[in-house]
Coordinates of C-alpha atoms in Angstrom, one line a residue:
M169 CA 83.8 123.0 102.2
T170 CA 85.6 126.0 100.6
R171 CA 89.4 126.3 100.1
M172 CA 89.5 128.9 102.9
E173 CA 88.0 126.5 105.4
K174 CA 90.3 123.6 104.7
E175 CA 93.1 122.8 107.0
K176 CA 96.6 123.7 105.7
L177 CA 98.9 120.7 105.0
I178 CA 102.4 120.2 103.6
V179 CA 103.3 116.8 101.9
V180 CA 106.8 115.8 101.1
I181 CA 106.9 112.7 98.9
G182 CA 109.5 111.0 96.8
P183 CA 111.4 107.6 96.4
T184 CA 113.4 105.9 98.9
A185 CA 116.8 107.4 99.6
V186 CA 116.1 110.7 97.8
G187 CA 116.6 112.9 101.0
K188 CA 113.1 113.3 102.3
T189 CA 114.2 113.3 106.0
N190 CA 116.5 116.1 105.9
T191 CA 114.4 118.2 103.7
S192 CA 111.3 117.6 106.0
I193 CA 113.2 118.7 109.0
S194 CA 114.2 121.9 107.4
L195 CA 110.8 122.6 106.3
A196 CA 109.2 121.7 109.8
K197 CA 111.5 124.2 111.4
R198 CA 110.7 127.1 108.9
F199 CA 106.9 126.6 109.3
D200 CA 106.7 125.6 112.9
G201 CA 105.6 122.1 111.9
E202 CA 105.2 118.6 113.1
V203 CA 105.8 115.6 111.0
I204 CA 103.4 112.6 110.3
S205 CA 105.1 109.6 108.9
G206 CA 103.6 108.7 105.5
D207 CA 105.4 105.4 105.5
S208 CA 103.4 102.2 105.8
M209 CA 106.3 100.3 107.6
Q210 CA 107.7 102.8 110.0
I211 CA 104.6 102.3 112.2
Y212 CA 106.1 99.0 113.3
K213 CA 108.2 98.6 116.5
K214 CA 111.4 96.6 116.3
M215 CA 111.7 97.4 112.6
D216 CA 114.1 100.4 112.7
I217 CA 117.0 99.8 110.4
G218 CA 115.3 98.1 107.5
T219 CA 112.6 100.9 107.3
A220 CA 115.2 103.7 107.6
K221 CA 113.4 105.0 110.5
I222 CA 114.3 108.5 111.6
T223 CA 116.3 108.6 114.8
T224 CA 115.8 111.0 117.7
D225 CA 119.0 112.8 116.8
E226 CA 117.8 113.3 113.2
M227 CA 114.4 114.6 114.5
D228 CA 116.4 117.6 116.0
G229 CA 113.5 118.4 118.3
V230 CA 110.9 118.3 115.7
P231 CA 107.8 116.2 116.9
H232 CA 107.0 113.1 114.9
H233 CA 103.9 110.9 114.8
L234 CA 102.7 107.4 113.6
I235 CA 106.2 105.9 114.2
D236 CA 106.3 102.7 116.5
I237 CA 102.6 102.4 117.1
K238 CA 102.1 98.7 116.1
N239 CA 103.7 95.5 117.0
P240 CA 105.2 93.5 113.9
E241 CA 102.4 90.8 114.2
E242 CA 99.6 93.3 113.8
P243 CA 98.0 94.2 110.4
F244 CA 97.6 97.8 109.3
S245 CA 95.4 99.0 106.6
V246 CA 95.0 102.1 104.3
A247 CA 91.7 102.8 106.0
E248 CA 93.2 102.8 109.4
F249 CA 96.1 105.0 108.2
Q250 CA 93.7 107.5 106.8
K251 CA 91.7 107.7 110.0
L252 CA 94.9 108.1 112.1
V253 CA 96.4 110.7 109.9
R254 CA 93.4 112.9 109.6
K255 CA 93.0 112.9 113.4
K256 CA 96.6 113.8 113.8
I257 CA 96.3 116.8 111.2
S258 CA 93.5 118.3 113.3
E259 CA 95.4 117.7 116.6
I260 CA 98.6 119.5 115.2
H261 CA 96.4 122.4 113.8
S262 CA 94.7 122.7 117.2
R263 CA 98.2 123.4 118.8
G264 CA 98.7 126.2 116.2
K265 CA 101.3 124.2 114.4
T266 CA 101.7 123.1 110.7
P267 CA 101.3 119.4 109.8
L268 CA 103.9 117.9 107.3
I269 CA 103.2 114.3 106.0
V270 CA 106.4 112.8 104.8
G271 CA 106.8 109.5 103.2
G272 CA 106.9 107.3 100.1
T273 CA 103.7 105.1 100.3
G274 CA 101.8 106.6 97.6
L275 CA 98.3 105.1 98.1
Y276 CA 98.4 105.7 101.8
I277 CA 99.1 109.5 101.2
Q278 CA 96.5 109.6 98.5
S279 CA 94.0 108.2 100.7
V280 CA 94.4 111.1 103.2
L281 CA 94.5 113.8 100.6
Y282 CA 91.4 112.8 98.7
D283 CA 87.8 111.7 99.5
Y284 CA 88.3 107.9 99.7
Q285 CA 85.4 106.1 101.2
F286 CA 86.7 102.8 102.4
T287 CA 83.5 101.7 104.1
E288 CA 81.9 101.5 100.7
T289 CA 84.6 99.5 99.0
P290 CA 83.1 96.2 97.9
G291 CA 84.3 92.9 99.1
D292 CA 83.5 89.2 98.6
E293 CA 84.7 86.9 101.6
H294 CA 84.4 83.7 99.6
F295 CA 86.4 85.0 96.6
R296 CA 89.0 86.2 99.1
A297 CA 89.3 82.9 100.8
E298 CA 89.8 81.3 97.3
L299 CA 92.7 83.7 96.6
E300 CA 94.2 83.0 100.0
A301 CA 94.1 79.3 99.2
E302 CA 95.7 79.8 95.8
L303 CA 98.4 81.9 97.5
E304 CA 99.2 79.1 99.8
K305 CA 99.3 76.6 97.0
Y306 CA 101.0 78.5 94.2
G307 CA 102.8 81.4 95.9
S308 CA 102.9 85.2 95.8
E309 CA 104.6 85.5 92.3
W310 CA 101.7 83.3 90.7
L311 CA 99.1 85.5 92.3
H312 CA 100.7 88.7 91.3
R313 CA 100.8 87.4 87.6
K314 CA 97.1 86.9 87.9
L315 CA 96.7 90.5 88.8
V316 CA 98.9 91.7 85.9
K317 CA 96.5 90.1 83.5
V318 CA 93.4 92.1 84.7
D319 CA 94.9 95.2 86.2
P320 CA 98.6 95.8 85.1
D321 CA 98.5 99.4 86.4
S322 CA 97.9 98.3 90.0
A323 CA 100.2 95.3 89.6
G324 CA 103.0 97.7 88.6
N325 CA 102.6 99.5 91.9
I326 CA 102.1 96.7 94.2
H327 CA 105.1 94.5 95.1
P328 CA 104.4 90.7 94.7
N329 CA 105.3 90.2 98.3
N330 CA 102.5 92.6 99.4
T331 CA 99.9 89.7 99.0
R332 CA 97.3 91.6 101.0
R333 CA 97.1 94.4 98.5
V334 CA 97.4 92.0 95.6
I335 CA 94.4 90.1 96.8
R336 CA 92.5 93.3 97.6
A337 CA 93.0 94.6 94.0
L338 CA 91.8 91.2 92.6
E339 CA 88.8 91.3 94.8
I340 CA 87.9 94.9 93.7
F341 CA 88.1 93.8 90.1
H342 CA 86.0 90.7 90.8
C343 CA 83.2 92.7 92.6
T344 CA 83.1 95.7 90.3
G345 CA 84.6 94.8 87.0
K346 CA 86.8 97.8 87.4
T347 CA 90.6 97.9 88.1
M348 CA 91.5 99.3 91.5
S349 CA 92.8 102.4 89.7
E350 CA 89.5 103.0 88.0
Y351 CA 87.5 102.3 91.1
Q352 CA 89.9 104.7 93.2
S353 CA 89.7 107.4 90.5
S354 CA 86.0 107.7 91.0
Q355 CA 86.6 108.7 94.6
T356 CA 89.7 111.0 94.2
H357 CA 88.0 114.1 92.7
E358 CA 88.3 116.5 95.7
L359 CA 91.3 117.4 97.9
Q360 CA 90.3 117.3 101.6
Y361 CA 93.0 119.8 102.6
D362 CA 94.7 123.0 101.3
V363 CA 97.8 121.2 100.2
A364 CA 101.3 122.2 99.1
L365 CA 102.5 118.8 97.7
I366 CA 106.3 118.8 97.3
G367 CA 108.0 115.9 95.3
L368 CA 111.7 115.2 95.5
T369 CA 113.5 113.5 92.6
M370 CA 117.0 112.8 91.6
D371 CA 119.1 111.5 88.7
R372 CA 118.2 107.8 88.4
E373 CA 121.9 106.6 88.4
K374 CA 122.7 108.7 91.5
L375 CA 119.5 107.5 93.3
Y376 CA 120.4 103.9 92.6
K377 CA 123.8 104.3 93.9
R378 CA 122.5 106.0 97.1
I379 CA 120.1 103.1 97.5
N380 CA 122.9 100.5 97.2
L381 CA 125.0 102.4 99.7
R382 CA 122.1 102.8 102.1
V383 CA 121.6 99.0 102.0
D384 CA 125.4 98.5 102.7
L385 CA 125.1 101.0 105.6
M386 CA 122.0 99.1 107.0
I387 CA 123.9 95.8 107.1
E388 CA 126.7 97.7 108.9
Q389 CA 124.2 99.1 111.4
G390 CA 122.9 95.7 112.3
L391 CA 120.0 94.9 109.9
L392 CA 120.9 91.2 109.9
E393 CA 120.6 91.1 113.7
E394 CA 117.3 93.2 113.6
V395 CA 115.7 90.7 111.1
K396 CA 117.0 87.7 112.9
A397 CA 115.4 88.8 116.2
L398 CA 112.1 88.9 114.3
Y399 CA 112.8 85.6 112.6
D400 CA 113.7 83.9 115.9
G401 CA 110.7 85.6 117.7
G402 CA 108.3 83.6 115.2
V403 CA 107.1 86.6 113.3
R404 CA 106.2 85.0 110.1
N405 CA 103.4 85.3 107.3
V406 CA 102.4 88.7 108.4
Q407 CA 102.3 92.1 106.6
S408 CA 105.3 93.6 108.3
V409 CA 107.9 91.1 107.4
Q410 CA 106.9 91.3 103.7
A411 CA 108.6 94.7 103.6
I412 CA 111.7 95.2 101.5
G413 CA 114.6 94.5 103.6
Y414 CA 112.9 91.8 105.7
K415 CA 111.5 89.3 103.1
E416 CA 114.9 89.0 101.4
L417 CA 116.8 88.3 104.6
Y418 CA 114.0 85.8 105.6
D419 CA 114.9 83.9 102.5
Y420 CA 118.5 83.8 103.8
F421 CA 117.6 82.5 107.1
D422 CA 115.4 80.0 105.6
G423 CA 118.3 78.7 103.7
I424 CA 116.8 79.5 100.3
V425 CA 119.5 81.9 99.2
S426 CA 123.0 82.9 100.3
L427 CA 123.7 86.1 102.3
E428 CA 125.4 87.7 99.2
T429 CA 122.3 87.0 97.0
A430 CA 119.9 88.1 99.7
I431 CA 121.6 91.5 100.1
E432 CA 121.8 91.8 96.1
N433 CA 118.0 91.0 96.0
L434 CA 117.3 93.7 98.7
K435 CA 119.3 96.2 96.6
Q436 CA 117.5 95.2 93.5
N437 CA 114.1 95.3 95.1
S438 CA 114.7 98.7 96.6
R439 CA 115.7 100.1 93.2
R440 CA 112.6 98.7 91.6
Y441 CA 110.4 100.1 94.4
A442 CA 112.0 103.5 94.0
K443 CA 111.1 103.4 90.3
R444 CA 107.5 102.3 91.2
Q445 CA 107.2 105.1 93.7
L446 CA 108.2 107.8 91.0
T447 CA 105.8 106.4 88.5
W448 CA 102.9 106.4 91.0
F449 CA 103.6 110.0 92.2
R450 CA 103.9 111.3 88.7
N451 CA 100.7 109.5 87.4
K452 CA 98.4 110.0 90.4
M453 CA 99.1 113.4 92.0
E454 CA 99.7 117.1 91.1
V455 CA 103.1 117.5 92.5
A456 CA 105.7 120.4 92.5
W457 CA 108.9 118.5 91.7
Y458 CA 112.4 119.5 92.9
D459 CA 115.6 117.9 91.6
M460 CA 117.8 116.9 94.6
T461 CA 120.7 115.5 92.4
E462 CA 123.2 118.2 93.2
E463 CA 124.0 118.3 96.9
S464 CA 125.6 121.9 96.5
L465 CA 122.1 123.1 95.6
H466 CA 120.3 121.6 98.7
S467 CA 120.0 125.0 100.4
K468 CA 118.8 126.7 97.3
N469 CA 116.3 124.0 96.9
I470 CA 115.1 124.5 100.4
E471 CA 114.6 128.1 99.8
D472 CA 112.7 127.5 96.6
I473 CA 110.5 124.8 98.4
S474 CA 109.8 127.2 101.1
E475 CA 108.9 130.0 98.8
F476 CA 106.5 127.8 97.0
I477 CA 104.8 126.6 100.4
A478 CA 104.6 130.2 101.7
G479 CA 102.8 131.3 98.5
K480 CA 100.6 128.3 98.1
L481 CA 99.4 128.1 101.8
Q482 CA 99.8 131.8 102.8
L483 CA 102.2 130.7 105.6
K484 CA 104.9 132.7 107.2
S485 CA 108.5 131.1 106.9
N486 CA 110.8 131.3 109.9
K487 CA 114.3 131.7 108.2

């Protein structure tokens, strides 16, 4: 497939709270676009506040996809994400529109952009069962430390609470003798789309303040009630509630920590996640970075980003 034959795609990535939502709406309007969520948790219904899910008002008429498509009890994999997103990209193009993937889950986005072949990924059911038994006996932190020993790179990008991915990384190492990163790098040599990959960044101190304020706002907006509804509904030991913003408050409802500690843990885990996101994007992808620290320069940034996209993809901008 030549470059000219590839479908055009805009991707906006960056850490949590950096301003991806506002930027993506501006870009979607300029390039007659539709947004595909690149967040692995916004796919879940009933999980709005904790995932910072975009509201109808914020969408401002721009169509959005892959939001609220799963119940919290259902699993969701990178392979499924890849399949759904690639289908959406083609659908959006068929309507004469420009697709924009917007989000912060690095591996999920990478799986769409490059030629990942998940059907060929090795597996060992018996080994996986052993790890799941160890998880139940010793806990998620213990299992994550096991991954740190054999694959520190992947361990740094996978939260200990994301036990499904921790187990998968250990399983790949067990089956291939390669780390997850090494195994993936052998599959990521060709871009599947004609991509303009935009990265948003920000002064670390300001970003962390924004994250802390966002958590406070989430609490004001009713995050406790949102998580309590899941908790009371018996949603436990599933992928969705291992997400940051849910796991910490489950600990509070379980009586393990005080509410004050749970909220502080939520802030700390969110800041750590933002740091991991930036590390992942900088190490794994060829990104055009734009600094969003100065709010007064937001309009100029949008102009600069639009100019980059128009040149890279040969697209006309609607100013």
